[in-house]
Short mmCIF file of C-alpha atoms and ligand atoms in Angstrom, two decimals:
data_model
loop_
_atom_site.label_atom_id
_atom_site.label_comp_id
_atom_site.label_asym_id
_atom_site.label_seq_id
_atom_site.Cartn_x
_atom_site.Cartn_y
_atom_site.Cartn_z
CA UNK E 1 -6.61 -14.46 -9.06
CA UNK E 2 -8.91 -14.03 -6.07
CA UNK E 3 -8.91 -11.82 -3.03
CA UNK E 4 -11.63 -13.65 -1.14
CA UNK E 5 -11.08 -13.92 2.62
CA UNK E 6 -9.91 -17.27 3.85
CA UNK E 7 -12.44 -18.75 6.20
CA UNK E 8 -11.27 -21.22 8.78
CA UNK E 9 -13.41 -24.31 8.90
CA UNK E 10 -12.26 -26.34 11.84
CA UNK E 11 -10.29 -24.50 14.52
CA UNK E 12 -9.27 -26.41 17.61
CA UNK E 13 -11.64 -26.22 20.58
CA UNK E 14 -10.70 -23.38 22.94
CA UNK E 15 -9.06 -21.40 20.18
CA UNK E 16 -10.73 -18.41 18.54
CA UNK E 17 -10.90 -18.81 14.73
CA UNK E 18 -8.79 -16.19 12.95
CA UNK E 19 -11.73 -14.72 11.02
CA UNK E 20 -13.72 -14.44 14.23
CA UNK E 21 -10.87 -12.62 15.98
CA UNK E 22 -10.66 -10.21 13.07
CA UNK E 23 -14.42 -9.58 13.10
CA UNK E 24 -14.50 -9.08 16.89
CA UNK E 25 -11.64 -6.64 16.67
CA UNK E 26 -12.96 -4.61 13.73
CA UNK E 27 -16.36 -4.34 15.42
CA UNK E 28 -14.72 -2.39 18.25
CA UNK E 29 -12.84 0.07 16.03
CA UNK E 30 -14.27 3.55 15.52
CA UNK E 31 -12.86 5.45 12.54
CA UNK E 32 -11.32 8.86 13.15
CA UNK E 33 -13.36 11.70 11.63
CA UNK E 34 -11.05 14.72 12.12
CA UNK E 35 -9.98 16.20 8.80
CA UNK E 36 -7.04 18.36 7.69
CA UNK E 37 -6.78 20.39 4.50
CA UNK E 38 -3.15 20.11 3.41
CA UNK E 39 -0.82 20.62 0.45
CA UNK E 40 -0.75 17.59 -1.88
CA UNK E 41 3.03 17.41 -1.45
CA UNK E 42 2.41 16.32 2.16
CA UNK E 43 -0.13 13.60 1.37
CA UNK E 44 1.89 10.49 0.44
CA UNK E 45 0.18 7.51 2.17
CA UNK E 46 -2.45 9.78 3.76
CA UNK E 47 -6.14 8.86 3.48
CA UNK E 48 -8.54 11.01 1.46
CA UNK E 49 -11.41 12.48 3.43
CA UNK E 50 -13.29 13.57 0.30
CA UNK E 51 -14.04 12.32 -3.19
CA UNK E 52 -11.87 13.95 -5.84
CA UNK E 53 -13.57 14.99 -9.07
CA UNK E 54 -11.50 16.49 -11.87
CA UNK E 55 -11.88 20.29 -12.07
CA UNK E 56 -10.24 20.33 -15.53
CA UNK E 57 -9.68 18.40 -18.72
CA UNK E 58 -6.35 16.58 -18.87
CA UNK E 59 -4.81 17.43 -21.26
CA UNK E 60 -6.52 20.83 -21.32
CA UNK E 61 -6.27 21.22 -25.12
CA UNK E 62 -5.83 19.06 -28.23
CA UNK E 63 -2.07 18.72 -28.69
CA UNK E 64 0.54 16.99 -30.78
CA UNK E 65 1.93 13.57 -29.83
CA UNK E 66 4.92 14.08 -32.17
CA UNK E 67 7.49 16.59 -33.33
CA UNK E 68 6.41 17.32 -36.93
CA UNK E 69 3.90 19.27 -38.97
CA UNK E 70 0.22 19.96 -38.22
CA UNK E 71 -2.30 20.01 -41.06
CA UNK E 72 -5.97 19.68 -41.93
CA UNK E 73 -6.04 16.08 -43.20
CA UNK E 74 -8.13 17.29 -46.20
CA UNK E 75 -5.18 19.50 -47.36
CA UNK E 76 -3.24 16.40 -48.37
CA UNK E 77 -4.25 14.44 -51.48
CA UNK E 78 -2.45 11.78 -53.48
CA UNK E 79 -2.01 14.48 -56.18
CA UNK E 80 -0.68 17.16 -53.81
CA UNK E 81 1.51 16.32 -50.84
CA UNK E 82 3.39 19.67 -50.67
CA UNK E 83 2.09 22.37 -48.33
CA UNK E 84 3.20 25.90 -47.37
CA UNK E 85 4.73 26.34 -43.92
CA UNK E 86 3.05 29.37 -42.30
CA UNK E 87 3.88 29.22 -38.58
CA UNK E 88 5.06 27.38 -35.49
CA UNK E 89 3.32 25.93 -32.43
CA UNK E 90 5.64 25.17 -29.52
CA UNK E 91 4.79 23.66 -26.12
CA UNK E 92 3.73 26.71 -24.09
CA UNK E 93 3.82 29.03 -27.16
CA UNK E 94 0.91 28.09 -29.43
CA UNK E 95 0.28 29.33 -32.99
CA UNK E 96 -2.31 32.08 -32.67
CA UNK E 97 -3.55 32.31 -36.28
CA UNK E 98 -5.68 29.97 -38.36
CA UNK E 99 -4.09 27.38 -40.65
CA UNK E 100 -5.82 27.39 -44.05
CA UNK E 101 -6.18 24.61 -46.64
CA UNK E 102 -2.84 24.02 -48.39
CA UNK E 103 -0.90 25.23 -45.36
CA UNK E 104 0.89 23.50 -42.49
CA UNK E 105 2.37 24.49 -39.13
CA UNK E 106 5.64 23.34 -37.54
CA UNK E 107 4.59 21.67 -34.27
CA UNK E 108 6.41 20.11 -31.31
CA UNK E 109 5.25 17.36 -28.92
CA UNK E 110 2.74 18.72 -26.39
CA UNK E 111 2.14 21.94 -28.35
CA UNK E 112 -1.47 23.06 -28.80
CA UNK E 113 -3.03 22.05 -32.11
CA UNK E 114 -3.44 25.19 -34.25
CA UNK E 115 -6.91 26.29 -35.39
CA UNK E 116 -7.63 24.68 -38.76
CA UNK E 117 -5.44 21.61 -38.06
CA UNK E 118 -6.66 18.15 -37.07
CA UNK E 119 -3.69 15.86 -37.81
CA UNK E 120 0.09 15.68 -37.40
CA UNK E 121 2.79 14.06 -39.50
CA UNK E 122 6.07 13.21 -37.80
CA UNK E 123 9.07 15.15 -39.06
CA UNK E 124 10.86 11.96 -40.19
CA UNK E 125 8.16 11.60 -42.91
CA UNK E 126 8.49 15.16 -44.24
CA UNK E 127 10.96 16.77 -46.63
CA UNK E 128 11.75 20.40 -45.96
CA UNK E 129 12.65 22.78 -48.75
CA UNK E 130 12.57 26.30 -47.31
CA UNK E 131 8.86 27.06 -46.71
CA UNK E 132 7.70 24.06 -48.77
CA UNK E 133 7.01 20.88 -46.77
CA UNK E 134 6.44 17.67 -48.71
CA UNK E 135 4.63 14.91 -46.84
CA UNK E 136 5.37 11.25 -47.57
CA UNK E 137 1.67 10.28 -47.50
CA UNK E 138 -1.85 11.50 -46.90
CA UNK E 139 -2.92 11.61 -43.23
CA UNK E 140 -5.83 10.03 -41.42
CA UNK E 141 -8.02 12.58 -39.58
CA UNK E 142 -6.75 12.88 -35.99
CA UNK E 143 -3.36 11.21 -36.62
CA UNK E 144 -0.84 11.80 -33.80
CA UNK E 145 -3.22 14.14 -31.95
CA UNK E 146 -3.87 13.81 -28.22
CA UNK E 147 -7.38 15.01 -27.51
CA UNK E 148 -8.39 17.39 -24.73
CA UNK E 149 -9.70 15.37 -21.77
CA UNK E 150 -8.54 12.02 -23.19
CA UNK E 151 -6.68 11.22 -19.94
CA UNK E 152 -9.29 12.66 -17.56
CA UNK E 153 -12.40 14.61 -18.50
CA UNK E 154 -13.67 17.56 -16.47
CA UNK E 155 -16.14 16.33 -13.82
CA UNK E 156 -14.84 12.75 -13.94
CA UNK E 157 -14.48 11.01 -10.52
CA UNK E 158 -10.78 10.38 -9.93
CA UNK E 159 -10.39 9.12 -6.35
CA UNK E 160 -12.94 8.19 -3.73
CA UNK E 161 -13.00 8.98 -0.04
CA UNK E 162 -10.91 6.52 1.94
CA UNK E 163 -8.34 6.11 -0.84
CA UNK E 164 -4.72 6.05 0.32
CA UNK E 165 -2.56 8.40 -1.74
CA UNK E 166 0.27 6.67 -3.64
CA UNK E 167 3.33 8.19 -5.30
CA UNK E 168 1.55 8.01 -8.67
CA UNK E 169 -1.51 9.73 -7.20
CA UNK E 170 0.61 12.74 -6.22
CA UNK E 171 1.30 13.21 -9.94
CA UNK E 172 -2.38 12.66 -10.81
CA UNK E 173 -3.51 15.30 -8.32
CA UNK E 174 -0.88 17.73 -9.59
CA UNK E 175 -1.97 17.08 -13.20
CA UNK E 176 -5.46 18.18 -12.19
CA UNK E 177 -4.07 21.44 -10.78
CA UNK E 178 -5.17 20.48 -7.26
CA UNK E 179 -3.01 22.19 -4.65
CA UNK E 180 -4.66 21.18 -1.35
CA UNK E 181 -6.88 18.26 -0.41
CA UNK E 182 -8.76 17.07 2.64
CA UNK E 183 -7.27 14.06 4.39
CA UNK E 184 -8.02 12.21 7.62
CA UNK E 185 -5.84 13.43 10.48
CA UNK E 186 -2.76 11.38 11.28
CA UNK E 187 -3.14 8.60 13.82
CA UNK E 188 -0.74 8.47 16.74
CA UNK E 189 0.39 5.04 17.84
CA UNK E 190 2.50 4.32 20.91
CA UNK E 191 4.98 1.44 20.68
CA UNK E 192 6.13 -0.46 23.74
CA UNK E 193 8.49 -3.44 23.92
CA UNK E 194 8.47 -5.35 27.19
CA UNK E 195 11.20 -7.62 28.44
CA UNK E 196 14.23 -7.53 30.79
CA UNK E 197 16.26 -9.38 28.17
CA UNK E 198 15.82 -6.74 25.46
CA UNK E 199 18.55 -4.30 24.45
CA UNK E 200 18.43 -1.64 21.76
CA UNK E 201 20.86 -2.02 18.84
CA UNK E 202 24.08 -0.24 19.84
CA UNK E 203 23.88 -1.38 23.46
CA UNK E 204 26.08 -4.12 24.89
CA UNK E 205 24.40 -7.50 25.33
CA UNK E 206 24.82 -9.03 28.77
CA UNK E 207 24.51 -12.76 29.21
CA UNK E 208 20.98 -13.82 28.29
CA UNK E 209 20.13 -10.58 26.50
CA UNK E 210 18.90 -10.23 22.91
CA UNK E 211 18.46 -7.27 20.62
CA UNK E 212 14.99 -5.79 20.43
CA UNK E 213 13.55 -6.17 16.93
CA UNK E 214 9.75 -6.08 17.16
CA UNK E 215 9.34 -2.33 17.63
CA UNK E 216 11.60 -1.74 14.63
CA UNK E 217 9.53 -3.63 12.08
CA UNK E 218 6.24 -2.51 13.61
CA UNK E 219 7.44 1.05 13.26
CA UNK E 220 8.30 0.30 9.60
CA UNK E 221 4.75 -0.98 8.99
CA UNK E 222 3.22 2.04 10.71
CA UNK E 223 5.38 4.47 8.77
CA UNK E 224 3.98 3.01 5.54
CA UNK E 225 0.51 3.84 6.87
CA UNK E 226 1.73 7.38 7.58
CA UNK E 227 1.10 6.95 11.28
CA UNK E 228 2.91 9.08 13.84
CA UNK E 229 4.88 6.84 16.18
CA UNK E 230 5.38 7.58 19.84
CA UNK E 231 8.25 5.31 20.77
CA UNK E 232 8.32 4.21 24.40
CA UNK E 233 11.32 1.97 23.74
CA UNK E 234 12.05 -1.00 25.97
CA UNK E 235 10.23 -1.31 29.27
CA UNK E 236 11.54 -3.78 31.84
CA UNK E 237 9.39 -6.54 33.30
CA UNK E 238 8.56 -4.35 36.24
CA UNK E 239 4.95 -3.82 37.20
CA UNK E 240 5.09 -0.10 37.92
CA UNK E 241 7.27 0.63 34.86
CA UNK E 242 4.76 -1.20 32.66
CA UNK E 243 1.85 0.55 34.35
CA UNK E 244 3.43 3.99 33.88
CA UNK E 245 4.26 3.33 30.24
CA UNK E 246 0.76 2.04 29.41
CA UNK E 247 -0.94 4.94 31.22
CA UNK E 248 1.18 7.53 29.46
CA UNK E 249 0.83 5.82 26.10
CA UNK E 250 -2.94 5.77 26.51
CA UNK E 251 -2.98 9.51 27.20
CA UNK E 252 -0.87 10.37 24.16
CA UNK E 253 -1.96 7.95 21.45
CA UNK E 254 -4.99 6.72 19.50
CA UNK E 255 -3.66 3.18 19.74
CA UNK E 256 -1.06 1.41 21.82
CA UNK E 257 0.89 -1.55 20.48
CA UNK E 258 3.00 -3.56 22.86
CA UNK E 259 4.88 -6.76 22.23
CA UNK E 260 5.88 -9.45 24.67
CA UNK E 261 4.29 -10.48 27.91
CA UNK E 262 0.92 -11.65 26.57
CA UNK E 263 1.59 -15.33 27.07
CA UNK E 264 1.65 -16.76 30.58
CA UNK E 265 5.07 -16.35 32.17
CA UNK E 266 6.34 -15.49 35.64
CA UNK E 267 7.66 -12.06 34.71
CA UNK E 268 4.74 -11.03 32.51
CA UNK E 269 2.91 -8.22 34.24
CA UNK E 270 1.21 -7.00 31.10
CA UNK E 271 -2.01 -8.91 31.78
CA UNK E 272 -2.29 -7.74 35.33
CA UNK E 273 -1.66 -4.10 34.50
CA UNK E 274 -4.02 -4.09 31.52
CA UNK E 275 -6.81 -5.69 33.56
CA UNK E 276 -6.62 -2.76 35.98
CA UNK E 277 -6.49 -0.11 33.22
CA UNK E 278 -9.10 -1.15 30.65
CA UNK E 279 -11.21 -3.74 28.94
CA UNK E 280 -8.73 -6.07 27.31
CA UNK E 281 -9.39 -9.58 26.01
CA UNK E 282 -6.60 -12.11 25.88
CA UNK E 283 -7.25 -14.34 22.93
CA UNK E 284 -5.79 -17.63 21.95
CA UNK E 285 -6.24 -17.30 18.21
CA UNK E 286 -6.28 -20.39 16.02
CA UNK E 287 -3.41 -19.05 13.96
CA UNK E 288 0.23 -19.92 13.56
CA UNK E 289 2.42 -18.05 14.19
CA UNK E 290 0.79 -15.78 16.73
CA UNK E 291 -1.52 -17.63 19.09
CA UNK E 292 -1.50 -15.24 22.08
CA UNK E 293 -2.91 -11.84 21.14
CA UNK E 294 -4.51 -9.22 23.36
CA UNK E 295 -6.96 -6.65 22.12
CA UNK E 296 -9.32 -4.17 23.70
CA UNK E 297 -9.89 -0.66 24.94
CA UNK E 298 -7.92 1.48 27.34
CA UNK E 299 -9.63 4.67 28.61
CA UNK E 300 -8.54 6.77 25.58
CA UNK E 301 -7.09 4.36 23.05
CA UNK E 302 -7.30 0.88 21.59
CA UNK E 303 -4.75 -1.66 22.66
CA UNK E 304 -2.98 -4.38 20.68
CA UNK E 305 -0.85 -6.80 22.67
CA UNK E 306 1.34 -8.76 20.28
CA UNK E 307 3.23 -11.91 21.15
CA UNK E 308 6.94 -11.46 21.88
CA UNK E 309 8.35 -13.92 19.37
CA UNK E 310 9.37 -11.80 16.40
CA UNK E 311 7.65 -13.78 13.62
CA UNK E 312 4.46 -13.99 15.68
CA UNK E 313 4.65 -10.28 16.42
CA UNK E 314 5.17 -9.43 12.76
CA UNK E 315 2.43 -11.68 11.41
CA UNK E 316 -0.13 -10.54 14.00
CA UNK E 317 0.86 -6.89 13.45
CA UNK E 318 0.44 -7.31 9.71
CA UNK E 319 -2.59 -9.60 9.63
CA UNK E 320 -4.59 -8.21 12.58
CA UNK E 321 -3.37 -4.83 13.84
CA UNK E 322 -2.94 -3.30 10.38
CA UNK E 323 -6.52 -3.88 9.17
CA UNK E 324 -7.76 -2.40 12.47
CA UNK E 325 -5.55 0.68 12.13
CA UNK E 326 -6.63 1.07 8.50
CA UNK E 327 -10.26 1.08 9.64
CA UNK E 328 -9.37 3.63 12.31
CA UNK E 329 -7.85 5.81 9.59
CA UNK E 330 -11.22 5.67 7.80
CA UNK E 331 -9.38 4.15 4.85
CA UNK E 332 -10.60 1.57 2.35
CA UNK E 333 -9.81 -1.92 3.62
CA UNK E 334 -6.54 -3.57 2.54
CA UNK E 335 -7.20 -5.99 -0.35
CA UNK E 336 -5.09 -9.07 0.11
CA UNK E 337 -4.33 -10.84 -3.13
CA UNK E 338 -4.24 -14.64 -3.10
CA UNK E 339 -3.42 -17.11 -5.84
CA UNK E 340 -3.29 -20.90 -6.03
CA UNK E 341 0.08 -22.36 -6.99
CA UNK E 342 2.03 -25.59 -6.64
CA UNK E 343 4.09 -26.05 -3.52
CA UNK E 344 7.68 -26.95 -4.44
CA UNK E 345 8.23 -28.57 -1.01
CA UNK E 346 6.60 -30.82 1.52
CA UNK E 347 5.11 -28.56 4.22
CA UNK E 348 4.63 -29.56 7.83
CA UNK E 349 1.23 -28.65 9.24
CA UNK E 350 -1.17 -30.05 11.82
CA UNK E 351 -4.88 -29.34 11.59
CA UNK E 352 -6.51 -26.85 13.98
CA UNK E 353 -4.91 -23.46 13.26
CA UNK E 354 -4.63 -21.33 10.13
CA UNK E 355 -0.94 -21.23 9.27
CA UNK E 356 0.82 -18.28 7.67
CA UNK E 357 3.98 -20.02 6.47
CA UNK E 358 6.54 -17.94 4.64
CA UNK E 359 7.37 -18.62 1.01
CA UNK E 360 9.07 -17.34 -2.10
CA UNK E 361 6.90 -17.27 -5.21
CA UNK E 362 9.09 -18.09 -8.21
CA UNK E 363 8.99 -19.47 -11.72
CA UNK E 364 10.74 -22.86 -11.90
CA UNK E 365 12.86 -24.22 -14.76
CA UNK E 366 9.74 -25.69 -16.40
CA UNK E 367 8.21 -22.20 -16.49
CA UNK E 368 5.63 -23.03 -13.80
CA UNK E 369 4.84 -20.57 -11.00
CA UNK E 370 5.57 -22.39 -7.74
CA UNK E 371 6.08 -21.46 -4.13
CA UNK E 372 9.18 -22.49 -2.19
CA UNK E 373 9.13 -22.58 1.58
CA UNK E 374 11.72 -20.32 3.23
CA UNK E 375 12.72 -23.25 5.44
CA UNK E 376 12.47 -23.40 9.20
CA UNK E 377 9.20 -21.79 10.25
CA UNK E 378 9.85 -21.32 13.99
CA UNK E 379 8.25 -18.21 15.47
CA UNK E 380 11.66 -16.84 16.43
CA UNK E 381 13.14 -17.22 12.91
CA UNK E 382 12.80 -13.68 11.58
CA UNK E 383 14.90 -14.51 8.52
CA UNK E 384 12.05 -16.84 7.41
CA UNK E 385 9.97 -13.74 6.68
CA UNK E 386 12.81 -11.47 5.58
CA UNK E 387 13.57 -13.89 2.71
CA UNK E 388 9.91 -14.36 1.76
CA UNK E 389 7.71 -12.54 -0.72
CA UNK E 390 4.45 -14.25 0.24
CA UNK E 391 2.60 -16.22 2.87
CA UNK E 392 1.62 -19.79 2.16
CA UNK E 393 -1.78 -19.73 3.83
CA UNK E 394 -2.88 -23.15 5.02
CA UNK E 395 -6.46 -23.27 6.33
CA UNK E 396 -7.11 -24.45 9.87
CA UNK E 397 -8.61 -27.78 8.77
CA UNK E 398 -5.74 -28.60 6.43
CA UNK E 399 -3.00 -31.05 7.35
CA UNK E 400 0.49 -31.42 5.90
CA UNK E 401 1.16 -30.68 2.26
CA UNK E 402 3.13 -32.87 -0.18
CA UNK E 403 5.37 -31.27 -2.80
CA UNK E 404 3.39 -30.71 -6.00
CA UNK E 405 0.07 -30.06 -4.24
CA UNK E 406 -1.73 -26.78 -4.87
CA UNK E 407 -1.64 -24.25 -2.02
CA UNK E 408 -2.99 -20.74 -1.48
CA UNK E 409 -0.40 -18.01 -1.52
CA UNK E 410 -1.00 -14.47 -0.27
CA UNK E 411 1.34 -11.97 -1.90
CA UNK E 412 3.12 -9.60 0.46
CA UNK E 413 1.53 -6.18 0.14
CA UNK E 414 3.31 -2.84 0.08
CA UNK E 415 3.41 -2.68 3.89
CA UNK E 416 5.76 -5.65 4.20
CA UNK E 417 8.11 -4.61 1.42
P1 AMP C 1 7.31 -13.11 25.75
O1 AMP C 1 6.04 -13.10 24.98
O2 AMP C 1 7.56 -11.82 26.45
O3 AMP C 1 7.37 -14.28 26.68
O4 AMP C 1 8.46 -13.29 24.69
C1 AMP C 1 8.54 -14.42 23.86
C2 AMP C 1 9.88 -14.46 23.15
O5 AMP C 1 10.00 -13.33 22.30
C3 AMP C 1 11.07 -14.40 24.05
O6 AMP C 1 12.09 -15.24 23.51
C4 AMP C 1 11.50 -12.96 24.01
O7 AMP C 1 12.88 -12.77 24.29
C5 AMP C 1 11.18 -12.58 22.58
N1 AMP C 1 10.86 -11.16 22.48
C6 AMP C 1 9.95 -10.48 23.22
N2 AMP C 1 9.90 -9.20 22.86
C7 AMP C 1 10.80 -9.04 21.86
C8 AMP C 1 11.22 -7.94 21.07
N3 AMP C 1 10.66 -6.73 21.22
N4 AMP C 1 12.16 -8.14 20.12
C9 AMP C 1 12.70 -9.36 19.93
N5 AMP C 1 12.34 -10.45 20.65
C10 AMP C 1 11.41 -10.30 21.61
MG1 MG C 2 8.75 -11.12 27.90
#
């Protein structure tokens, strides 16, 4: 497996190579530095603003991994396997005395090892006769004992600054007894969909209308980054409506994401309005889907102008806007995992643009890992990505692919799932 970036080698003239677009964009992003100290229960998908070092040993004491009997291993010999039961150690109610040679202690899983004991025998291997416990065999020193600090030792680095907190991490932090941690403040992102033809789900479609979908999946992606969304809904192709929405969005948000109106069309006022508000570049990126893409700075925020076609909007949001927002969150960069596998199908492709085709990584009947195309790859075919679990990434210089050839596959990360 490799997670090396894919470098385009031969983009078409007039088109900005994908890697260059990414670099230009990231160079303009300034990470947020405001910090909040909040309860760990509120930190799922937030970004750590400090390194976390363990303040304790986990587990805090040597304890039993089994329900059984605790002994000093030296108490058991081939000649004498019967010991006197002298006490109990339960989870949360340890034995407080000292276990002597020839003695044993009833112990339950997780209970603190009694003083004088170093090993545990599971109850299935012991015969009980009143206070006499007969062991089936001698014990190796340390058998069935979980040592203090064997999971995490006191002072051990656990997470570094910029780490995004996962569900598992919530448990890790709790196991360290940490109640509050410092995280980067939440980003606010304004979402705008432009187009006279767009209707929200639930509304009636007039002739020529379609349902708005872009803002819905973008909002799903942003939610996974724990970003606060300011939803401006659908804005008509009306110059002053667009201007008002962009101005307000810029005042309220750290970043503004709009979709539609970045290609050249009669009713696309986005370009005109943005030119008057800020410093926005309109790129033709050597990528497919997603050629038109606008990026730059408004007076108070950064601006991402995604193409209107849903697949283009989704791929540019995921491949370009997300890494930029992650940098803005002062988070560690997303690591994209790529592998080389056989393509199960012929793939259409013309040289000049990096292509993010959609595929399903599967194991075929011969037990080989292969990638199947999800079929029609048009930039309006949202089902091509809904069915997929990976991108088939074809470099700019590459032409069509024949079934059986090796291709690079980029696994969908947690943001797309
Ligand atoms: P545009 O970039 O505005 O010319 O839009 C390109 C195509 O994407 C058109 O077919 C639009 O109807 C469609 N489109 C634009 N915005 C959205 C949206 N938010 N949801 C779904 N389709 C859209
Ligand atoms: Mg439009």
